[in-house]
Amino acid sequence: MDEADAKRQLRVKYVCTRLPDDTLLIEKPAEGKAGKSNEARSVKSAKARQLLHIMADHHVWLKNGKGGIRANLNRLNLAGLKIPHAALPHADIAEADLSFADLGKANLQNANLVRANLQGANLQGADLSGADLSDADLRDAVLTGAKLKGTDLWRANLIGCKISPKALHTALSCRSS
């Protein structure tokens, strides 16, 4: 990967059109024998590139509706993924494995997360307004500070989930007396 490609990936990751002029990229030192094999690193890198392309196309689709493609992450294994502040509103993420993923402060408004595995995921401060989380596995997930207005939690597994009573009542459209 060259410097231009690395900067492009950073722009996509942080959803910005330009990086500051003084941005300096530093090459990561190679790992020793105890590190990951080149093959494992290559597979992970390929998945990251694929995800970056999907997110970039999704961003274009959101912006004007004419170009780009709605993000389709159905049934993908994204376990342990770290993409805080991700912008994936209206994305189709049904049945994806996002266990132990870091999606803190992500924008997942109106996303389709039906039967998604979000066990142990960090969704702290995420915007899940209008998202469909029916049949989702949210065991031990962190939802503190998450926006849940209009979120569908039908048959979602919330065992051990960290969520404020107020947020849960909002998601379930409970009325206070």
Short mmCIF file of C-alpha atoms in Angstrom, two decimals:
data_model
loop_
_atom_site.label_atom_id
_atom_site.label_comp_id
_atom_site.label_asym_id
_atom_site.label_seq_id
_atom_site.Cartn_x
_atom_site.Cartn_y
_atom_site.Cartn_z
CA MET A 1 0.00 0.00 0.00
CA ASP A 2 1.37 3.42 -0.91
CA GLU A 3 0.97 6.68 1.02
CA ALA A 4 -1.84 7.97 -1.20
CA ASP A 5 -3.85 4.77 -0.63
CA ALA A 6 -3.26 4.97 3.13
CA LYS A 7 -4.46 8.58 3.21
CA ARG A 8 -7.53 7.64 1.14
CA GLN A 9 -8.37 4.90 3.62
CA LEU A 10 -8.05 7.35 6.51
CA ARG A 11 -10.36 9.82 4.75
CA VAL A 12 -12.95 7.07 4.24
CA LYS A 13 -12.61 5.83 7.82
CA TYR A 14 -13.11 9.27 9.29
CA VAL A 15 -15.59 10.35 6.60
CA CYS A 16 -13.75 13.49 5.62
CA THR A 17 -12.94 14.89 2.20
CA ARG A 18 -9.44 16.04 3.14
CA LEU A 19 -6.85 15.21 5.74
CA PRO A 20 -4.99 18.09 7.38
CA ASP A 21 -1.94 19.13 5.34
CA ASP A 22 0.39 18.26 8.20
CA THR A 23 -0.83 14.63 8.41
CA LEU A 24 2.19 12.38 8.73
CA LEU A 25 1.98 8.64 8.13
CA ILE A 26 4.44 6.50 10.04
CA GLU A 27 5.19 2.95 8.95
CA LYS A 28 4.40 0.39 11.61
CA PRO A 29 7.41 -1.76 12.57
CA ALA A 30 7.27 -5.37 11.39
CA GLU A 31 6.29 -7.92 14.02
CA GLY A 32 8.68 -10.65 15.04
CA LYS A 33 8.12 -14.39 14.92
CA ALA A 34 5.52 -14.11 17.70
CA GLY A 35 3.41 -11.82 15.49
CA LYS A 36 0.71 -12.76 13.04
CA SER A 37 1.65 -14.64 9.93
CA ASN A 38 1.78 -12.72 6.67
CA GLU A 39 -1.17 -14.75 5.39
CA ALA A 40 -3.40 -13.86 8.36
CA ARG A 41 -2.37 -10.22 8.08
CA SER A 42 -3.13 -10.28 4.35
CA VAL A 43 -6.63 -11.72 4.90
CA LYS A 44 -7.40 -9.15 7.59
CA SER A 45 -6.09 -6.37 5.35
CA ALA A 46 -8.25 -7.57 2.44
CA LYS A 47 -11.35 -7.58 4.68
CA ALA A 48 -10.53 -4.07 5.90
CA ARG A 49 -10.12 -2.83 2.31
CA GLN A 50 -13.42 -4.46 1.31
CA LEU A 51 -15.18 -2.81 4.26
CA LEU A 52 -13.64 0.57 3.42
CA HIS A 53 -14.92 0.29 -0.17
CA ILE A 54 -18.41 -0.68 1.07
CA MET A 55 -18.46 2.25 3.50
CA ALA A 56 -17.22 4.69 0.83
CA ASP A 57 -19.92 3.55 -1.63
CA HIS A 58 -22.52 3.78 1.14
CA HIS A 59 -21.43 7.33 1.95
CA VAL A 60 -21.89 8.34 -1.71
CA TRP A 61 -25.31 6.60 -1.78
CA LEU A 62 -26.38 8.50 1.34
CA LYS A 63 -25.15 11.80 -0.02
CA ASN A 64 -27.03 11.91 -3.32
CA GLY A 65 -28.92 8.64 -3.79
CA LYS A 66 -27.76 8.44 -7.41
CA GLY A 67 -24.23 7.08 -7.15
CA GLY A 68 -22.82 4.61 -4.72
CA ILE A 69 -24.49 1.56 -3.22
CA ARG A 70 -26.33 0.97 0.04
CA ALA A 71 -24.03 -0.92 2.43
CA ASN A 72 -24.83 -4.63 2.45
CA LEU A 73 -23.00 -6.38 5.27
CA ASN A 74 -25.44 -9.28 5.55
CA ARG A 75 -24.03 -12.38 7.22
CA LEU A 76 -20.47 -11.01 7.23
CA ASN A 77 -18.10 -11.99 10.03
CA LEU A 78 -17.08 -8.65 11.50
CA ALA A 79 -16.39 -9.95 15.00
CA GLY A 80 -14.05 -7.72 16.98
CA LEU A 81 -14.23 -4.96 14.36
CA LYS A 82 -13.19 -1.55 15.67
CA ILE A 83 -15.00 1.25 13.82
CA PRO A 84 -16.17 3.80 16.37
CA HIS A 85 -18.02 6.77 14.85
CA ALA A 86 -18.90 4.66 11.78
CA ALA A 87 -21.52 6.25 9.52
CA LEU A 88 -23.81 3.40 8.46
CA PRO A 89 -27.38 4.76 8.59
CA HIS A 90 -29.85 2.65 6.56
CA ALA A 91 -27.20 -0.07 6.14
CA ASP A 92 -28.27 -3.69 5.75
CA ILE A 93 -26.35 -5.58 8.45
CA ALA A 94 -28.80 -8.44 9.04
CA GLU A 95 -27.37 -11.66 10.51
CA ALA A 96 -23.84 -10.20 10.63
CA ASP A 97 -21.46 -11.26 13.39
CA LEU A 98 -20.47 -8.07 15.19
CA SER A 99 -19.69 -9.77 18.48
CA PHE A 100 -17.25 -7.74 20.60
CA ALA A 101 -17.12 -5.04 17.92
CA ASP A 102 -16.50 -1.41 18.86
CA LEU A 103 -19.28 0.66 17.34
CA GLY A 104 -19.22 3.40 19.97
CA LYS A 105 -20.93 6.60 18.77
CA ALA A 106 -21.68 4.96 15.41
CA ASN A 107 -24.56 6.26 13.31
CA LEU A 108 -26.77 3.23 12.72
CA GLN A 109 -30.08 5.06 12.26
CA ASN A 110 -32.69 2.93 10.50
CA ALA A 111 -30.13 0.15 9.97
CA ASN A 112 -31.33 -3.43 9.47
CA LEU A 113 -29.68 -5.46 12.25
CA VAL A 114 -32.21 -8.31 12.31
CA ARG A 115 -30.68 -11.43 13.91
CA ALA A 116 -27.28 -9.71 14.14
CA ASN A 117 -24.84 -11.04 16.73
CA LEU A 118 -23.87 -8.04 18.85
CA GLN A 119 -22.84 -10.02 21.90
CA GLY A 120 -20.39 -7.99 23.99
CA ALA A 121 -20.39 -5.16 21.42
CA ASN A 122 -19.69 -1.58 22.43
CA LEU A 123 -22.59 0.55 21.21
CA GLN A 124 -22.04 3.27 23.79
CA GLY A 125 -23.44 6.56 22.51
CA ALA A 126 -24.45 4.98 19.17
CA ASP A 127 -27.49 6.31 17.32
CA LEU A 128 -29.78 3.33 16.76
CA SER A 129 -32.93 5.42 16.21
CA GLY A 130 -35.36 3.50 14.03
CA ALA A 131 -32.99 0.53 13.69
CA ASP A 132 -34.43 -2.98 13.49
CA LEU A 133 -32.73 -5.15 16.13
CA SER A 134 -35.43 -7.81 16.24
CA ASP A 135 -34.05 -11.23 17.18
CA ALA A 136 -30.59 -9.66 17.68
CA ASP A 137 -28.18 -11.06 20.27
CA LEU A 138 -27.26 -8.15 22.55
CA ARG A 139 -26.00 -10.22 25.49
CA ASP A 140 -23.46 -8.23 27.50
CA ALA A 141 -23.53 -5.40 24.95
CA VAL A 142 -22.96 -1.84 26.17
CA LEU A 143 -25.77 0.50 25.15
CA THR A 144 -25.25 3.29 27.68
CA GLY A 145 -25.99 6.65 26.12
CA ALA A 146 -27.31 5.04 22.92
CA LYS A 147 -30.24 6.68 21.13
CA LEU A 148 -32.99 4.11 20.85
CA LYS A 149 -36.10 6.06 19.83
CA GLY A 150 -38.16 3.88 17.51
CA THR A 151 -35.70 0.98 17.74
CA ASP A 152 -37.31 -2.43 17.25
CA LEU A 153 -36.09 -4.80 19.98
CA TRP A 154 -38.69 -7.51 19.36
CA ARG A 155 -37.32 -10.80 20.77
CA ALA A 156 -33.81 -9.34 21.11
CA ASN A 157 -31.69 -11.05 23.77
CA LEU A 158 -30.78 -8.34 26.30
CA ILE A 159 -29.37 -10.58 29.04
CA GLY A 160 -26.50 -8.76 30.74
CA CYS A 161 -26.88 -5.79 28.40
CA LYS A 162 -25.83 -2.47 29.93
CA ILE A 163 -28.67 -0.06 29.16
CA SER A 164 -30.36 2.67 31.15
CA PRO A 165 -33.99 2.07 32.15
CA LYS A 166 -34.95 5.35 30.45
CA ALA A 167 -33.37 4.27 27.13
CA LEU A 168 -35.05 0.88 27.34
CA HIS A 169 -38.43 2.52 28.02
CA THR A 170 -37.85 4.81 25.03
CA ALA A 171 -37.11 1.84 22.76
CA LEU A 172 -40.13 -0.05 24.04
CA SER A 173 -42.35 3.06 23.78
CA CYS A 174 -43.36 2.74 27.42
CA ARG A 175 -45.49 5.49 28.92
CA SER A 176 -44.69 6.87 32.32
CA SER A 177 -47.64 7.30 34.65
#
